[in-house]
């Protein structure tokens, strides 16, 4: 059950959008396809939907081979980045569209539409037209419209990409709750790692048409499989492996060293071990402080919590010692 | 020295004056003259002129031509617009120019082309003659000429609306299970209706008003192959001024009716 993707490849002319993708989306989970633009994440989603045909490979949805099944017969819900609401129909008519196409009895259509209006918390706005709604409201209507036909899977293409930061944050939490209520297998595309971490059960990190890693948000962040994942998900300092601040207990010592900014420690000169460095820039980010340091030929960024930062009393151009609690090594540089 | 405010006001009134004067010269005065000439001896002369057999034959020929040409070119225009707006293919720009061709070709040339094809000594002339079909100097020729000159209007009006609409609403309808014809009736058509309606009205106005191309192929046999515009010219040449102006007023009224119909439709179905 769920979605099974086997050896799917897709070309657009000379451009290879998907390269032999294999992926298993478990029934009832919420999965994020995360990657930079051009990584193939949207193409993969549209291929699952049936809006694109794969050149090779097969796609199974809930045990049925849907590779060559028309999008209309797949019974999927699709949410577009720019809503794609029917402009000439009211909110209610938009939600009811799929049901009416399926010749659902009017009474049932009405019941289901009202129920969904409640679910998206727009009870009073059923008779409005899309252009009378805010972006966040429109996207909720688009979701309700997709859910109305009780789809086997829900597919969302950068659903919050066109919204401002505050609305985006609200809608993420809302989508999370909605998924707990509705529990339909869902796949959404995003280029925002924070969004993927916050919403998804599993994250699929994609790059150049390939899957780099599949895992829970924690696995992706704490145990990145490739240098690409490490640098795409969260900030990272990349240093040659011979640089001195790498902890003694680190096992591998070849290739490049990847260190998260919050894994760096700063101590005053003379207070124990560490590599000498000069403070070049201090940025206050509210709950943490970003310190840029110069280590000989290299620059590193450290993130300190307020508790770590305040006692240090750092000033610009001050000489300090830096050491790292952790480091990861990858033979090739991202 | 006048202040800049005064100057501004003067320029404003000057510009308004120029615009109104221009419109009066080109539009209002000629239209008023037409109505005056038709009615200045009272309503009865107008009624008599309108009540002749030849005049009524011209009106019905004009209406028949429009009734045939408008639906055909509406359907053609919709198909052409859809192909051009929704597909990227080689020769797309060329196809657009070809559809625009009737705009750039003089209607007289269009009429001549038809004569060269279907006339007695034309390419298909002998063939048609042996089959007993008359094209030139008959209704088929008038319809062909009208089809030619009204070809671009619907496509021209609908292409930009389709492009502006984008294909994502149609794609959304597909994901919701809608069949192609359901997508067309429920999603595409409501979105393009104003552009389409405007194209249809332009097609209709031109179909009723076309002179040049029809004059060449119709033979202008009064009472048989003369449409309203040709009738106007013929009676005017015969010094029947009353008849000419009366027919012209009726032709003008037909145009006014289409505009009113458009207005009513717009008000009634205007949702937002």
Coordinates of C-alpha atoms in Angstrom, one line a residue:
Chain A
X1 CA 0.0 0.0 0.0
X2 CA 1.0 3.6 -0.3
X3 CA 3.1 4.7 -3.3
X4 CA 5.8 2.6 -4.9
X5 CA 8.1 4.2 -7.5
X6 CA 10.4 1.8 -9.4
X7 CA 13.3 2.9 -11.6
X8 CA 11.5 6.0 -12.9
X9 CA 13.4 8.1 -15.4
X10 CA 12.1 11.2 -17.3
X11 CA 13.8 13.4 -19.9
X12 CA 12.8 16.8 -21.2
X13 CA 14.7 17.0 -24.4
X14 CA 18.4 16.7 -23.4
X15 CA 17.6 17.5 -19.8
X16 CA 17.4 14.5 -17.6
X17 CA 14.8 15.5 -14.9
X18 CA 14.6 12.1 -13.2
X19 CA 17.3 9.4 -13.0
X20 CA 16.2 5.9 -12.0
X21 CA 14.1 7.0 -9.0
X22 CA 13.2 4.3 -6.5
X23 CA 10.9 5.4 -3.6
X24 CA 8.5 3.8 -1.2
X25 CA 5.9 6.1 0.4
X26 CA 4.3 4.2 3.3
X27 CA 0.5 4.3 3.6
X28 CA -0.8 7.2 5.6
X29 CA 2.5 9.1 5.9
X30 CA 3.2 12.7 5.0
X31 CA 6.4 12.9 2.9
X32 CA 8.3 15.9 1.7
X33 CA 10.3 16.0 -1.5
X34 CA 13.0 18.5 -0.7
X35 CA 15.6 19.9 -3.1
X36 CA 16.8 23.0 -4.9
X37 CA 15.0 24.1 -8.1
X38 CA 15.8 21.8 -11.0
X39 CA 16.3 18.8 -8.7
X40 CA 13.4 17.0 -10.2
X41 CA 11.1 17.1 -7.2
X42 CA 8.2 18.7 -9.0
X43 CA 8.6 16.4 -12.0
X44 CA 8.5 13.4 -9.6
X45 CA 5.3 14.7 -8.0
X46 CA 3.7 15.4 -11.4
X47 CA 4.7 11.9 -12.5
X48 CA 3.0 10.4 -9.5
X49 CA -0.1 12.4 -10.3
X50 CA -0.1 11.4 -13.9
X51 CA 0.4 14.9 -15.2
X52 CA 3.7 13.7 -16.7
X53 CA 4.5 10.3 -18.2
X54 CA 7.7 8.6 -17.1
X55 CA 10.0 7.5 -19.9
X56 CA 10.9 4.3 -18.1
X57 CA 9.9 2.7 -14.8
X58 CA 6.6 2.1 -13.1
X59 CA 4.5 3.8 -10.4
X60 CA 2.1 1.8 -8.1
X61 CA -0.5 3.5 -6.0
X62 CA -2.2 1.4 -3.3
X63 CA -1.2 -1.9 -5.1
X64 CA -2.4 -0.8 -8.5
X65 CA 0.0 -0.2 -11.4
X66 CA -0.9 3.3 -12.4
X67 CA 2.1 4.1 -14.7
X68 CA 0.0 4.5 -17.8
X69 CA -3.3 5.3 -16.1
X70 CA -4.8 8.7 -17.0
X71 CA -4.7 11.4 -14.3
X72 CA -8.5 11.4 -14.3
X73 CA -8.7 7.7 -13.3
X74 CA -6.0 7.8 -10.6
X75 CA -8.2 9.4 -8.0
X76 CA -5.6 11.7 -6.6
X77 CA -5.9 15.1 -5.0
X78 CA -3.5 17.7 -6.4
X79 CA -2.8 21.1 -4.9
X80 CA -1.0 23.6 -7.1
X81 CA 1.4 26.3 -6.0
X82 CA -0.7 29.1 -7.4
X83 CA -4.0 27.5 -6.2
X84 CA -5.5 27.0 -9.7
X85 CA -9.0 27.7 -8.3
X86 CA -11.8 28.1 -10.8
X87 CA -12.1 31.9 -10.9
X88 CA -15.7 31.9 -12.1
X89 CA -17.0 29.6 -9.3
X90 CA -17.6 30.3 -5.6
X91 CA -15.7 28.6 -2.9
X92 CA -18.5 26.2 -2.4
X93 CA -18.8 25.4 -6.2
X94 CA -15.0 25.0 -6.3
X95 CA -15.1 22.4 -3.5
X96 CA -18.1 20.6 -5.1
X97 CA -16.5 20.4 -8.6
X98 CA -15.0 17.0 -8.3
X99 CA -18.1 15.5 -6.7
X100 CA -20.3 16.9 -9.4
X101 CA -18.1 15.5 -12.1
X102 CA -18.5 12.1 -10.4
X103 CA -22.3 12.6 -10.5
X104 CA -22.6 12.5 -6.7
X105 CA -26.2 13.0 -5.5
X106 CA -26.8 16.7 -4.7
X107 CA -27.6 16.0 -1.1
X108 CA -24.3 14.3 -0.5
X109 CA -22.4 17.0 -2.4
X110 CA -23.9 19.6 -0.1
X111 CA -23.1 17.6 3.0
X112 CA -19.5 16.9 2.0
X113 CA -19.0 20.6 0.9
X114 CA -20.2 21.9 4.2
X115 CA -18.1 19.4 6.1
X116 CA -15.0 20.5 4.2
X117 CA -15.8 24.2 4.6
X118 CA -15.7 23.5 8.4
X119 CA -12.5 21.5 8.1
X120 CA -10.7 24.5 6.4
X121 CA -12.4 26.9 8.8
X122 CA -14.1 29.0 6.1
X123 CA -17.7 28.3 7.0
X124 CA -18.9 31.9 6.4
X125 CA -17.1 32.4 3.1
X126 CA -18.7 29.6 1.0
X127 CA -20.3 32.1 -1.4
X128 CA -17.2 34.2 -2.0
X129 CA -15.3 34.1 -5.2
X130 CA -11.6 33.2 -5.2
X131 CA -10.5 36.8 -5.9
X132 CA -12.2 37.9 -2.7
X133 CA -10.0 35.6 -0.5
X134 CA -6.5 36.0 0.8
X135 CA -3.7 33.8 -0.4
X136 CA -3.8 31.5 2.6
X137 CA -7.6 31.1 2.4
X138 CA -7.3 30.3 -1.3
X139 CA -4.8 27.6 -0.7
X140 CA -7.1 26.1 2.0
X141 CA -9.9 26.1 -0.5
X142 CA -7.6 24.3 -3.0
X143 CA -6.9 21.7 -0.4
X144 CA -10.6 21.2 0.4
X145 CA -11.3 20.9 -3.3
X146 CA -8.6 18.2 -3.6
X147 CA -9.8 16.4 -0.5
X148 CA -13.5 16.4 -1.6
X149 CA -13.2 13.5 -3.9
X150 CA -11.6 11.3 -1.1
X151 CA -8.4 10.8 -3.0
X152 CA -6.1 7.8 -2.5
X153 CA -3.2 10.2 -2.2
X154 CA -2.8 13.9 -1.8
X155 CA -0.1 15.6 -3.8
X156 CA 1.0 19.2 -3.1
X157 CA 3.3 21.1 -5.3
X158 CA 5.0 23.8 -3.3
X159 CA 1.7 24.5 -1.5
X160 CA 3.0 27.4 0.5
X161 CA 5.5 28.8 -1.9
X162 CA 3.4 31.8 -3.0
X163 CA 2.5 32.9 0.6
X164 CA 4.2 35.3 2.9
X165 CA 6.3 34.0 5.8
X166 CA 3.7 34.4 8.6
X167 CA 0.8 32.8 6.7
X168 CA 3.2 30.0 5.6
X169 CA 4.0 29.2 9.2
X170 CA 0.4 29.0 10.2
X171 CA -0.6 26.9 7.3
X172 CA 2.3 24.4 7.9
X173 CA 1.0 23.8 11.4
X174 CA -2.5 23.5 10.0
X175 CA -1.5 21.0 7.3
X176 CA 0.2 18.9 10.0
X177 CA -3.0 18.8 12.1
X178 CA -5.1 18.2 9.0
X179 CA -3.0 15.2 8.1
X180 CA -3.5 13.8 11.6
X181 CA -7.2 14.1 11.1
X182 CA -7.6 12.9 7.5
X183 CA -4.6 10.5 7.4
X184 CA -4.4 10.3 3.6
X185 CA -1.0 9.4 2.1
X186 CA 0.5 12.8 1.2
X187 CA 3.5 13.9 -0.7
X188 CA 4.5 17.6 -0.9
X189 CA 7.2 19.4 -2.7
X190 CA 9.3 22.1 -1.1
X191 CA 12.6 23.8 -1.4
X192 CA 12.4 25.0 2.2
X193 CA 14.2 22.7 4.5
X194 CA 12.6 24.2 7.6
X195 CA 9.2 23.5 6.1
X196 CA 10.1 19.9 5.3
X197 CA 11.5 19.3 8.8
X198 CA 8.4 20.9 10.5
X199 CA 5.7 19.1 8.5
X200 CA 6.9 15.8 7.1
X201 CA 7.1 12.3 8.7
X202 CA 9.8 11.5 6.1
X203 CA 12.0 13.7 3.9
X204 CA 13.2 12.7 0.5
X205 CA 16.2 14.9 -0.4
X206 CA 16.7 15.2 -4.2
X207 CA 19.4 16.7 -6.3
X208 CA 20.0 16.7 -10.0
X209 CA 17.2 14.2 -10.7
X210 CA 18.4 11.7 -8.1
X211 CA 17.4 10.8 -4.5
X212 CA 20.2 11.7 -2.1
X213 CA 18.6 10.4 1.0
X214 CA 15.3 9.3 2.5
X215 CA 14.8 9.5 6.3
X216 CA 13.0 11.1 9.2
X217 CA 13.8 14.8 9.8
X218 CA 16.1 13.8 12.6
X219 CA 18.0 11.2 10.6
X220 CA 18.4 13.7 7.7
X221 CA 19.8 16.3 10.0
X222 CA 21.9 14.2 12.3
X223 CA 23.1 11.5 9.9
X224 CA 23.3 13.1 6.4
X225 CA 24.3 10.4 3.9
X226 CA 26.0 12.7 1.4
X227 CA 27.8 16.1 1.5
X228 CA 24.9 17.5 -0.5
X229 CA 22.4 16.6 2.1
X230 CA 24.6 18.0 4.8
X231 CA 25.0 21.3 3.1
X232 CA 21.4 21.6 1.9
X233 CA 19.7 20.7 5.1
X234 CA 20.9 23.2 7.7
X235 CA 23.9 25.4 7.6
X236 CA 27.4 24.0 7.6
X237 CA 31.1 24.9 7.6
X238 CA 33.2 23.0 5.0
X239 CA 36.9 22.8 5.9
X240 CA 39.8 20.7 4.7
X241 CA 40.2 17.7 7.1
X242 CA 43.6 18.8 8.3
X243 CA 42.3 22.0 10.0
X244 CA 43.2 21.8 13.6
X245 CA 39.8 22.4 15.3
X246 CA 38.6 18.9 14.4
X247 CA 38.0 16.9 17.5
X248 CA 40.7 14.4 18.4
X249 CA 38.2 11.6 18.7
X250 CA 36.9 11.9 15.2
X251 CA 37.6 8.7 13.4
X252 CA 37.9 9.3 9.6
X253 CA 40.3 12.0 8.5
X254 CA 40.1 12.2 4.8
X255 CA 38.3 14.5 2.3
X256 CA 36.5 17.5 3.7
X257 CA 35.2 18.1 7.2
X258 CA 31.6 19.3 7.6
X259 CA 30.8 21.1 10.9
X260 CA 27.5 22.6 11.9
X261 CA 27.7 26.1 13.2
X262 CA 26.2 25.1 16.5
X263 CA 28.8 22.4 17.0
X264 CA 31.5 25.0 17.4
X265 CA 32.6 26.2 20.8
X266 CA 34.4 29.5 21.5
X267 CA 36.6 29.8 24.7
X268 CA 38.7 32.7 25.8
X269 CA 42.5 32.5 25.2
X270 CA 44.2 30.4 27.8
X271 CA 41.1 28.5 28.8
X272 CA 42.0 25.1 27.6
X273 CA 42.5 23.6 24.1
X274 CA 41.5 25.1 20.8
X275 CA 42.6 26.7 17.6
X276 CA 43.4 30.4 17.7
X277 CA 40.9 32.5 15.8
X278 CA 39.9 36.2 15.4
X279 CA 36.3 37.4 15.8
X280 CA 35.3 39.2 12.6
X281 CA 31.6 39.7 12.8
X282 CA 28.8 39.3 15.3
X283 CA 25.1 39.1 14.3
X284 CA 22.3 38.9 16.8
X285 CA 19.6 36.6 15.6
X286 CA 17.4 37.0 18.7
X287 CA 17.5 33.6 20.4
X288 CA 21.0 32.9 19.2
X289 CA 24.1 34.8 18.1
X290 CA 26.1 34.2 14.9
X291 CA 29.8 34.8 15.2
X292 CA 32.0 34.8 12.1
X293 CA 35.6 33.8 12.8
X294 CA 38.8 33.9 10.9
X295 CA 41.0 30.9 11.3
X296 CA 44.2 31.6 9.3
X297 CA 43.1 31.1 5.7
X298 CA 39.6 30.0 6.5
X299 CA 36.4 31.5 7.8
X300 CA 33.9 29.7 9.9
X301 CA 30.5 30.5 11.3
X302 CA 29.5 29.6 14.8
X303 CA 26.1 29.8 16.4
X304 CA 26.0 30.4 20.1
X305 CA 23.0 30.3 22.4
X306 CA 22.5 33.4 24.6
X307 CA 23.8 31.4 27.6
X308 CA 27.0 30.6 25.8
X309 CA 27.4 34.0 24.3
X310 CA 26.8 36.4 27.1
X311 CA 29.6 35.2 29.6
X312 CA 32.2 35.4 26.7
X313 CA 31.8 39.1 26.3
X314 CA 33.1 39.0 22.7
X315 CA 34.3 42.1 20.9
X316 CA 35.3 42.5 17.3
X317 CA 38.8 41.5 16.4
X318 CA 39.2 39.7 19.7
X319 CA 41.5 36.7 19.7
X320 CA 39.8 33.5 20.9
X321 CA 40.1 29.8 20.8
X322 CA 37.7 27.6 18.7
X323 CA 37.1 23.9 19.0
X324 CA 34.5 21.6 17.6
X325 CA 32.4 19.1 19.4
X326 CA 31.7 17.1 16.3
X327 CA 32.6 16.8 12.6
X328 CA 31.6 14.6 9.6
X329 CA 33.9 13.7 6.7
X330 CA 33.0 13.2 3.1
X331 CA 35.5 12.3 0.5
X332 CA 34.0 14.6 -2.2
X333 CA 33.1 18.2 -1.7
X334 CA 29.6 19.3 -2.4
Chain B
X1 CA 1.6 85.5 -16.2
X2 CA -1.0 82.8 -15.8
X3 CA -0.2 80.3 -13.0
X4 CA 0.8 76.8 -13.9
X5 CA -2.6 75.6 -12.5
X6 CA -4.4 77.8 -15.0
X7 CA -2.2 76.6 -17.8
X8 CA -3.0 73.0 -16.7
X9 CA -6.6 73.7 -16.8
X10 CA -6.4 75.3 -20.2
X11 CA -4.5 72.4 -21.6
X12 CA -7.0 70.0 -20.1
X13 CA -10.0 71.8 -21.8
X14 CA -8.1 72.1 -25.0
X15 CA -7.4 68.4 -25.1
X16 CA -11.0 67.6 -24.3
X17 CA -12.2 70.0 -27.0
X18 CA -9.9 68.3 -29.6
X19 CA -11.2 64.9 -28.7
X20 CA -14.8 65.8 -28.8
X21 CA -14.4 67.8 -32.0
X22 CA -12.7 64.8 -33.6
X23 CA -15.4 62.4 -32.5
X24 CA -18.1 64.8 -33.8
X25 CA -16.5 65.1 -37.2
X26 CA -15.9 61.4 -37.7
X27 CA -18.8 59.8 -35.8
X28 CA -21.6 61.9 -34.4
X29 CA -22.3 64.3 -37.3
X30 CA -22.3 61.5 -40.0
X31 CA -24.5 59.3 -37.9
X32 CA -26.9 62.2 -37.2
X33 CA -27.0 63.1 -40.9
X34 CA -27.9 59.5 -41.8
X35 CA -30.9 59.4 -39.4
X36 CA -32.0 62.9 -40.5
X37 CA -31.9 62.0 -44.2
X38 CA -33.9 58.9 -43.5
X39 CA -36.6 60.5 -41.4
X40 CA -36.7 64.2 -42.3
X41 CA -39.9 63.7 -44.4
X42 CA -41.5 61.8 -41.6
X43 CA -41.8 58.2 -40.8
X44 CA -44.0 57.1 -43.8
X45 CA -41.4 57.6 -46.6
X46 CA -39.0 55.5 -44.5
X47 CA -41.7 52.8 -44.0
X48 CA -42.4 52.7 -47.7
X49 CA -38.8 52.4 -48.6
X50 CA -38.4 49.6 -46.1
X51 CA -41.5 47.8 -47.2
X52 CA -40.3 47.0 -50.7
X53 CA -39.7 43.4 -51.9
X54 CA -36.1 44.1 -52.9
X55 CA -35.3 45.6 -49.6
X56 CA -36.7 42.7 -47.7
X57 CA -34.8 40.3 -49.9
X58 CA -31.6 42.1 -49.1
X59 CA -32.3 41.9 -45.4
X60 CA -33.0 38.2 -45.4
X61 CA -29.9 37.5 -47.6
X62 CA -27.8 39.4 -45.1
X63 CA -29.3 37.6 -42.1
X64 CA -28.9 34.2 -43.8
X65 CA -25.2 34.9 -44.6
X66 CA -24.6 35.9 -41.0
X67 CA -26.4 32.9 -39.7
X68 CA -24.2 30.6 -41.7
X69 CA -20.9 32.4 -41.3
X70 CA -20.9 33.3 -37.6
X71 CA -21.3 29.8 -36.2
X72 CA -18.8 28.3 -38.6
X73 CA -16.1 30.9 -37.9
X74 CA -16.9 30.8 -34.2
X75 CA -16.1 27.1 -34.1
X76 CA -13.1 27.5 -36.3
X77 CA -11.8 30.4 -34.3
X78 CA -12.2 28.6 -31.0
X79 CA -10.3 25.5 -32.4
X80 CA -7.6 27.7 -33.9
X81 CA -7.2 29.7 -30.7
X82 CA -7.0 26.6 -28.6
X83 CA -4.3 25.0 -30.8
X84 CA -2.2 28.2 -30.9
X85 CA -2.6 29.2 -27.2
X86 CA -2.2 25.7 -25.7
X87 CA 0.5 24.2 -27.8
X88 CA 4.1 25.0 -28.7
X89 CA 5.0 23.8 -32.1
X90 CA 7.0 24.7 -35.1
X91 CA 5.2 27.1 -37.4
X92 CA 3.0 28.5 -34.6
X93 CA 3.9 32.1 -35.5
X94 CA 3.4 31.4 -39.2
X95 CA -0.1 29.9 -38.5
X96 CA -1.0 33.1 -36.6
X97 CA 0.0 35.2 -39.5
X98 CA -2.0 33.0 -41.9
X99 CA -5.1 33.4 -39.7
X100 CA -4.5 37.2 -39.8
X101 CA -4.2 37.2 -43.6
X102 CA -7.8 38.3 -44.3
X103 CA -7.0 41.5 -42.3
X104 CA -4.2 42.4 -44.6
X105 CA -5.6 41.3 -47.9
X106 CA -8.0 43.7 -49.5
X107 CA -11.5 42.3 -49.7
X108 CA -11.7 43.0 -53.4
X109 CA -8.7 40.7 -53.9
X110 CA -10.5 38.1 -51.8
X111 CA -13.5 38.3 -54.1
X112 CA -11.3 38.0 -57.1
X113 CA -9.6 34.9 -55.8
X114 CA -13.0 33.2 -55.4
X115 CA -13.9 34.2 -59.0
X116 CA -10.6 32.7 -60.3
X117 CA -11.4 29.5 -58.4
X118 CA -15.1 29.0 -58.9
X119 CA -16.0 31.4 -61.8
X120 CA -17.0 30.1 -65.2
X121 CA -13.5 30.1 -66.5
X122 CA -12.0 29.4 -63.0
X123 CA -10.1 26.3 -61.9
X124 CA -13.2 24.5 -60.6
X125 CA -15.6 26.3 -62.8
X126 CA -16.3 23.6 -65.5
X127 CA -16.5 20.9 -62.8
X128 CA -19.1 22.9 -60.8
X129 CA -21.0 23.8 -63.9
X130 CA -21.3 20.2 -65.0
X131 CA -22.5 19.3 -61.5
X132 CA -25.1 22.1 -61.8
X133 CA -23.7 24.0 -58.8
X134 CA -23.5 27.8 -58.9
X135 CA -21.1 29.4 -56.6
X136 CA -20.3 32.8 -58.1
X137 CA -23.3 35.2 -58.4
X138 CA -25.1 33.0 -55.8
X139 CA -25.4 32.4 -52.1
X140 CA -22.4 30.0 -51.8
X141 CA -20.1 32.7 -53.2
X142 CA -21.4 35.3 -50.9
X143 CA -21.0 32.9 -47.9
X144 CA -17.4 32.0 -49.0
X145 CA -16.4 35.6 -49.3
X146 CA -17.9 36.5 -46.0
X147 CA -16.2 33.5 -44.3
X148 CA -12.9 34.7 -45.7
X149 CA -13.1 38.2 -44.4
X150 CA -14.5 37.2 -41.0
X151 CA -12.0 34.4 -40.4
X152 CA -9.6 36.1 -37.9
X153 CA -12.0 37.8 -35.4
X154 CA -12.8 35.0 -33.0
X155 CA -9.3 33.5 -32.9
X156 CA -7.8 37.0 -32.5
X157 CA -10.0 37.8 -29.5
X158 CA -9.8 34.4 -27.8
X159 CA -6.0 33.7 -28.1
X160 CA -4.9 36.4 -25.6
X161 CA -7.7 35.5 -23.1
X162 CA -6.7 31.8 -23.3
X163 CA -3.1 32.7 -22.8
X164 CA -3.8 35.0 -19.9
X165 CA -6.0 32.3 -18.3
X166 CA -3.1 29.8 -18.4
X167 CA -3.7 26.0 -18.3
X168 CA -3.5 25.4 -14.6
X169 CA -7.3 25.6 -14.0
X170 CA -7.8 23.0 -16.8
X171 CA -5.1 20.9 -15.3
X172 CA -6.8 21.1 -11.9
X173 CA -10.1 20.0 -13.5
X174 CA -8.3 17.0 -15.0
X175 CA -6.9 16.0 -11.6
X176 CA -10.5 16.1 -10.3
X177 CA -11.6 13.7 -13.0
X178 CA -13.2 16.0 -15.6
X179 CA -13.4 14.8 -19.2
X180 CA -12.2 17.0 -22.0
X181 CA -15.6 18.3 -22.9
X182 CA -16.5 18.9 -19.3
X183 CA -13.3 20.9 -18.9
X184 CA -14.3 22.9 -22.0
X185 CA -17.8 23.7 -20.8
X186 CA -17.2 24.1 -17.1
X187 CA -13.8 25.7 -17.0
X188 CA -12.5 27.0 -20.3
X189 CA -15.6 28.5 -21.7
X190 CA -16.7 30.5 -18.6
X191 CA -13.2 31.9 -18.4
X192 CA -13.0 33.1 -22.1
X193 CA -16.7 34.0 -22.5
X194 CA -16.1 37.8 -22.8
X195 CA -13.3 37.5 -25.3
X196 CA -15.4 34.9 -27.3
X197 CA -18.5 37.0 -27.2
X198 CA -16.6 40.1 -28.4
X199 CA -15.1 38.0 -31.2
X200 CA -18.5 36.7 -32.2
X201 CA -20.0 40.2 -32.2
X202 CA -17.1 41.5 -34.4
X203 CA -17.6 38.6 -36.8
X204 CA -21.3 39.3 -36.9
X205 CA -20.9 43.0 -37.6
X206 CA -18.4 42.3 -40.4
X207 CA -20.5 39.5 -41.8
X208 CA -23.5 41.9 -42.1
X209 CA -21.5 44.9 -43.2
X210 CA -19.0 43.4 -45.7
X211 CA -19.1 45.2 -49.1
X212 CA -16.0 44.7 -51.1
X213 CA -15.5 41.0 -51.3
X214 CA -19.3 40.3 -51.6
X215 CA -19.7 42.9 -54.3
X216 CA -17.1 41.1 -56.5
X217 CA -18.7 37.6 -56.2
X218 CA -22.4 38.4 -55.8
X219 CA -23.1 39.9 -59.2
X220 CA -25.3 42.4 -57.3
X221 CA -28.5 41.1 -58.8
X222 CA -31.0 43.3 -57.0
X223 CA -33.6 41.2 -55.2
X224 CA -31.5 38.0 -55.6
X225 CA -27.9 38.4 -54.7
X226 CA -27.6 41.8 -53.2
X227 CA -27.0 42.0 -49.4
X228 CA -27.9 45.1 -47.4
X229 CA -24.6 47.0 -48.0
X230 CA -24.8 46.3 -51.7
X231 CA -28.5 47.3 -51.8
X232 CA -27.6 50.6 -50.2
X233 CA -25.0 51.3 -52.9
X234 CA -27.3 50.3 -55.7
X235 CA -30.3 52.3 -54.7
X236 CA -28.1 55.3 -54.0
X237 CA -26.6 55.1 -57.5
X238 CA -30.1 55.1 -58.8
X239 CA -30.8 58.4 -57.1
X240 CA -33.2 56.8 -54.7
X241 CA -31.8 58.7 -51.7
X242 CA -34.7 57.9 -49.4
X243 CA -34.3 54.2 -50.0
X244 CA -30.5 54.3 -49.6
X245 CA -30.7 56.2 -46.3
X246 CA -33.5 54.1 -45.0
X247 CA -31.6 50.9 -45.7
X248 CA -28.4 52.4 -44.2
X249 CA -30.4 53.2 -41.0
X250 CA -31.6 49.6 -40.8
X251 CA -28.0 48.3 -41.3
X252 CA -26.9 50.7 -38.5
X253 CA -29.7 49.4 -36.3
X254 CA -28.6 45.8 -36.8
X255 CA -25.2 46.9 -35.5
X256 CA -26.8 48.7 -32.6
X257 CA -28.8 45.6 -31.7
X258 CA -25.7 43.4 -31.4
X259 CA -24.2 46.0 -29.1
X260 CA -27.3 46.1 -26.9
X261 CA -27.4 42.3 -26.8
X262 CA -23.8 42.2 -25.7
X263 CA -24.5 44.7 -23.0
X264 CA -27.5 42.7 -21.7
X265 CA -25.5 39.5 -21.7
X266 CA -22.7 41.1 -19.9
X267 CA -24.9 42.5 -17.2
X268 CA -26.9 39.3 -16.7
X269 CA -24.0 36.9 -16.4
X270 CA -21.5 39.2 -14.8
X271 CA -20.7 37.5 -11.6
X272 CA -18.1 39.5 -9.9

